[in-house]
Backbone as CSV, one residue per row, in Angstrom:
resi,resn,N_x,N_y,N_z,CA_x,CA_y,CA_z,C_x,C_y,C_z
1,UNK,-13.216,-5.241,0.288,-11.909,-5.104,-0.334,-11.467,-3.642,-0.250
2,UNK,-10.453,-3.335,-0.308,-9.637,-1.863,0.465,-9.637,-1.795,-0.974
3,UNK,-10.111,-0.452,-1.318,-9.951,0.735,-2.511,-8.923,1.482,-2.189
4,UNK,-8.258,1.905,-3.316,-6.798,2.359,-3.076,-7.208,4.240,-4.492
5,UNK,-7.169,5.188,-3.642,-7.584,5.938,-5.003,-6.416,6.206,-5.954
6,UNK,-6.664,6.856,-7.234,-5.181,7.392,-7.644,-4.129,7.716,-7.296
7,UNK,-4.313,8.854,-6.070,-3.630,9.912,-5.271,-2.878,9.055,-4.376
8,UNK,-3.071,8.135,-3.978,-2.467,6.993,-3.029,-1.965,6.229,-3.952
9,UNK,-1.911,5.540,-5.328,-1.298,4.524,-5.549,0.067,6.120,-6.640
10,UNK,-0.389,6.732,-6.911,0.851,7.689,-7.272,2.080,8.159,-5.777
11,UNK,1.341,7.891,-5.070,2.134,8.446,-3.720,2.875,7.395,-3.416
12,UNK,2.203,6.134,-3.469,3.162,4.653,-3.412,4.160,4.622,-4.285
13,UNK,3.734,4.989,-5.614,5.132,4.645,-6.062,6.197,6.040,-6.600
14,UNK,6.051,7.130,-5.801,6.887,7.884,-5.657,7.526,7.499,-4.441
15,UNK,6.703,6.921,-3.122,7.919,6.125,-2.117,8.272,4.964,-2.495
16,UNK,7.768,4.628,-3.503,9.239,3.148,-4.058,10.044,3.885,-4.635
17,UNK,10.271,4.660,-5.335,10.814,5.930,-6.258,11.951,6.154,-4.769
18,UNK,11.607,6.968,-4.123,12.191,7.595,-3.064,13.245,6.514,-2.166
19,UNK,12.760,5.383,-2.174,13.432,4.042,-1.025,14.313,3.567,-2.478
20,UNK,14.611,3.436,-3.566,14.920,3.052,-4.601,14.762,1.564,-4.409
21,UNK,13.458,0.997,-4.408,13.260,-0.202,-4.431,13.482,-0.339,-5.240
22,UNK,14.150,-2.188,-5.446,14.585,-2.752,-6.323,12.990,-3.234,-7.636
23,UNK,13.744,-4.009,-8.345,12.482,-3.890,-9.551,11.574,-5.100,-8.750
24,UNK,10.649,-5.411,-9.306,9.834,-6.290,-8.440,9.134,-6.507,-7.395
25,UNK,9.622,-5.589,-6.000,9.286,-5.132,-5.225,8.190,-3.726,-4.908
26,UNK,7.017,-3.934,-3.795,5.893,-3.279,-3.865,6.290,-2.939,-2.404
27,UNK,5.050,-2.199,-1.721,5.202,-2.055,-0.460,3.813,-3.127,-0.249
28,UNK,3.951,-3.984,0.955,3.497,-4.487,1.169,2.575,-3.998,3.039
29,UNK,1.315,-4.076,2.877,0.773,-3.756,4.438,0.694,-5.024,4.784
30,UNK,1.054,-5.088,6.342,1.364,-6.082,7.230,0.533,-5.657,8.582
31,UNK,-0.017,-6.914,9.023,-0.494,-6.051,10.762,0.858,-5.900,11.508
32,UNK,0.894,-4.964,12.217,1.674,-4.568,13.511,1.099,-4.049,14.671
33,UNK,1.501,-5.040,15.496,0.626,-4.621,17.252,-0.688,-4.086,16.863
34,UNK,-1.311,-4.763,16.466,-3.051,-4.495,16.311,-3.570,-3.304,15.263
35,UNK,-2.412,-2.356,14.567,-2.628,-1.688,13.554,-1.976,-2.442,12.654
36,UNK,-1.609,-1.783,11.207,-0.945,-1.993,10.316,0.199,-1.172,10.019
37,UNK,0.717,-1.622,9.189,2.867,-0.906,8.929,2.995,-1.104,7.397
38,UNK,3.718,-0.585,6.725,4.479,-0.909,5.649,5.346,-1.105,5.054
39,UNK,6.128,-2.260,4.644,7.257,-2.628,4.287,7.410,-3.236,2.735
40,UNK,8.523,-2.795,2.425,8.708,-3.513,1.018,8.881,-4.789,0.914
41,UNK,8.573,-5.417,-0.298,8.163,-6.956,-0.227,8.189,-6.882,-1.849
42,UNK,8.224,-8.516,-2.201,7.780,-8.943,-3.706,6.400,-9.438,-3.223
43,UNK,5.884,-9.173,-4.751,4.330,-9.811,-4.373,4.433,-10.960,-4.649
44,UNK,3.324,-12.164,-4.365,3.154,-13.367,-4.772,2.044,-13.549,-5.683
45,UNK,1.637,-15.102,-5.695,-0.105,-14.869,-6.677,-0.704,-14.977,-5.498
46,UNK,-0.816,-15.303,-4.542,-2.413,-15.063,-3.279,-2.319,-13.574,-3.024
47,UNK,-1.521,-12.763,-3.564,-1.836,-11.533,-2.899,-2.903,-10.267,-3.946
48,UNK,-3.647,-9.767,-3.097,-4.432,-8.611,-4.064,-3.097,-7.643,-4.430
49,UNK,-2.926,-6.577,-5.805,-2.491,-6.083,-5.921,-2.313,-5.047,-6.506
50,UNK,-2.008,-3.924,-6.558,-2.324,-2.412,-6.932,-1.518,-2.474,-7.729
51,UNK,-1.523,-1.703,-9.005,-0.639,-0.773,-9.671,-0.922,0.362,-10.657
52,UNK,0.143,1.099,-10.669,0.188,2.248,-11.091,1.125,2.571,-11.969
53,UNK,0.819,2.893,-13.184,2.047,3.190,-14.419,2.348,2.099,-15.139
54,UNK,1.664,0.856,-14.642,2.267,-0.313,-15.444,2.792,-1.341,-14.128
55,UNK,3.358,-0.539,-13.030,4.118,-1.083,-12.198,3.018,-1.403,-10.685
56,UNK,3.409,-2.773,-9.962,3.009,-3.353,-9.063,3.410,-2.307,-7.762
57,UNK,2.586,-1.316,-6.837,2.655,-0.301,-6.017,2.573,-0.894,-4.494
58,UNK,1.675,-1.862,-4.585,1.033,-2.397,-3.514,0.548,-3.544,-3.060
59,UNK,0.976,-4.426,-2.364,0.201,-5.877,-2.110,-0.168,-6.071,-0.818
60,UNK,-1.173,-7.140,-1.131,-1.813,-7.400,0.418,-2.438,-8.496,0.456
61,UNK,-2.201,-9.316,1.605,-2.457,-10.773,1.273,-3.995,-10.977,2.239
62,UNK,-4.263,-12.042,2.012,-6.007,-12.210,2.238,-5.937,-11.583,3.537
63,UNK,-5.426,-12.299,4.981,-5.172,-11.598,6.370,-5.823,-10.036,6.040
64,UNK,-4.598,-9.534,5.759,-4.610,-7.544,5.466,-6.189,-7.268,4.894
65,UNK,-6.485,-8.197,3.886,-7.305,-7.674,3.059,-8.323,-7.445,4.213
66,UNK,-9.045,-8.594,4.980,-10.269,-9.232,5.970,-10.087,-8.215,6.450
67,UNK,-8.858,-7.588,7.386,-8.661,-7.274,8.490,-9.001,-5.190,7.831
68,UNK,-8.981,-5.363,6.748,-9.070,-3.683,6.269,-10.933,-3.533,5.686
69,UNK,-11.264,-4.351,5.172,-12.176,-4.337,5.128,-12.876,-3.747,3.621
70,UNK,-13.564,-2.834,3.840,-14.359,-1.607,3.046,-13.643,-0.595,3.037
71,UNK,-12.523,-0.314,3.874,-11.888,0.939,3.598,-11.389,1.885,2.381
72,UNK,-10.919,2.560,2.477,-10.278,3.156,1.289,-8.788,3.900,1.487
73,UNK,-7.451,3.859,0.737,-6.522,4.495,1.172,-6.524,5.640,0.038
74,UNK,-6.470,6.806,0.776,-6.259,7.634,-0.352,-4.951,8.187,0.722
75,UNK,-4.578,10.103,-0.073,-4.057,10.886,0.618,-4.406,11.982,0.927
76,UNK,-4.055,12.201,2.468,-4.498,13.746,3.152,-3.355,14.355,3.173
77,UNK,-3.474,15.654,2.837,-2.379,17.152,3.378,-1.989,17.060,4.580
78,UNK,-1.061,17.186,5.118,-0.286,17.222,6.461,-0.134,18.923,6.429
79,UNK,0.807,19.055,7.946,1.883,19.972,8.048,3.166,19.161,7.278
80,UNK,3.410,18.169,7.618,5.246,17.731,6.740,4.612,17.458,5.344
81,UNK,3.187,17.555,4.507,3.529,17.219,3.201,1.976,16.153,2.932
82,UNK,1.761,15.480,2.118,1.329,14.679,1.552,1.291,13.575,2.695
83,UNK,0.504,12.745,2.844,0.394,11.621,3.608,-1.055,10.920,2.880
84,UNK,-0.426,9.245,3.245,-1.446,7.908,3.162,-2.276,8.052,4.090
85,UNK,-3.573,8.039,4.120,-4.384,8.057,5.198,-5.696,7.271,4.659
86,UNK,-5.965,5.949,5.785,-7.304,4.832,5.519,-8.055,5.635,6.232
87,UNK,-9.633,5.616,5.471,-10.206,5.992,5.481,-11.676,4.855,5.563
């Protein structure tokens, strides 16, 4: 199951913050062309789900989950800033 640390689920929902997602809505990881992407979504009940502050940050449905594994998402320092990076 993908561990999500603090630093990553605060960073999620400063980019729901930032996209002004509507209420209800998480970012959801999806495969794309053999990696993964992220898009906003409502969660369902089959999906695992993160949150932070009270509020739903993150979902991911069994697929994502298999396919991520043991990983972990936290965040690394860039040059442009803050970034999500699996680990």
């Amino acid at each position: 199951m993908l561990t999500v640390t603090e630093a990553a689920s605060a960073h999620l929902a400063g980019m729901l913050d930032n996209a002004d997602a509507p209420d209800g809505h998480a970012i959801r990881v999806v495969p794309s062309q053999g990696s993964i992407a992220l898009q906003l979504d409502t969660p369902n009940s089959e999906d695992q789900a993160v949150e932070h502050g009270g509020r739903t940050v993150l979902v991911l449905d069994n697929q994502v989950q298999q396919m991520l594994g043991e990983r972990t998402l936290d965040v690394d320092q860039t040059e442009n800033g803050p970034a999500l990076a699996l680990k």
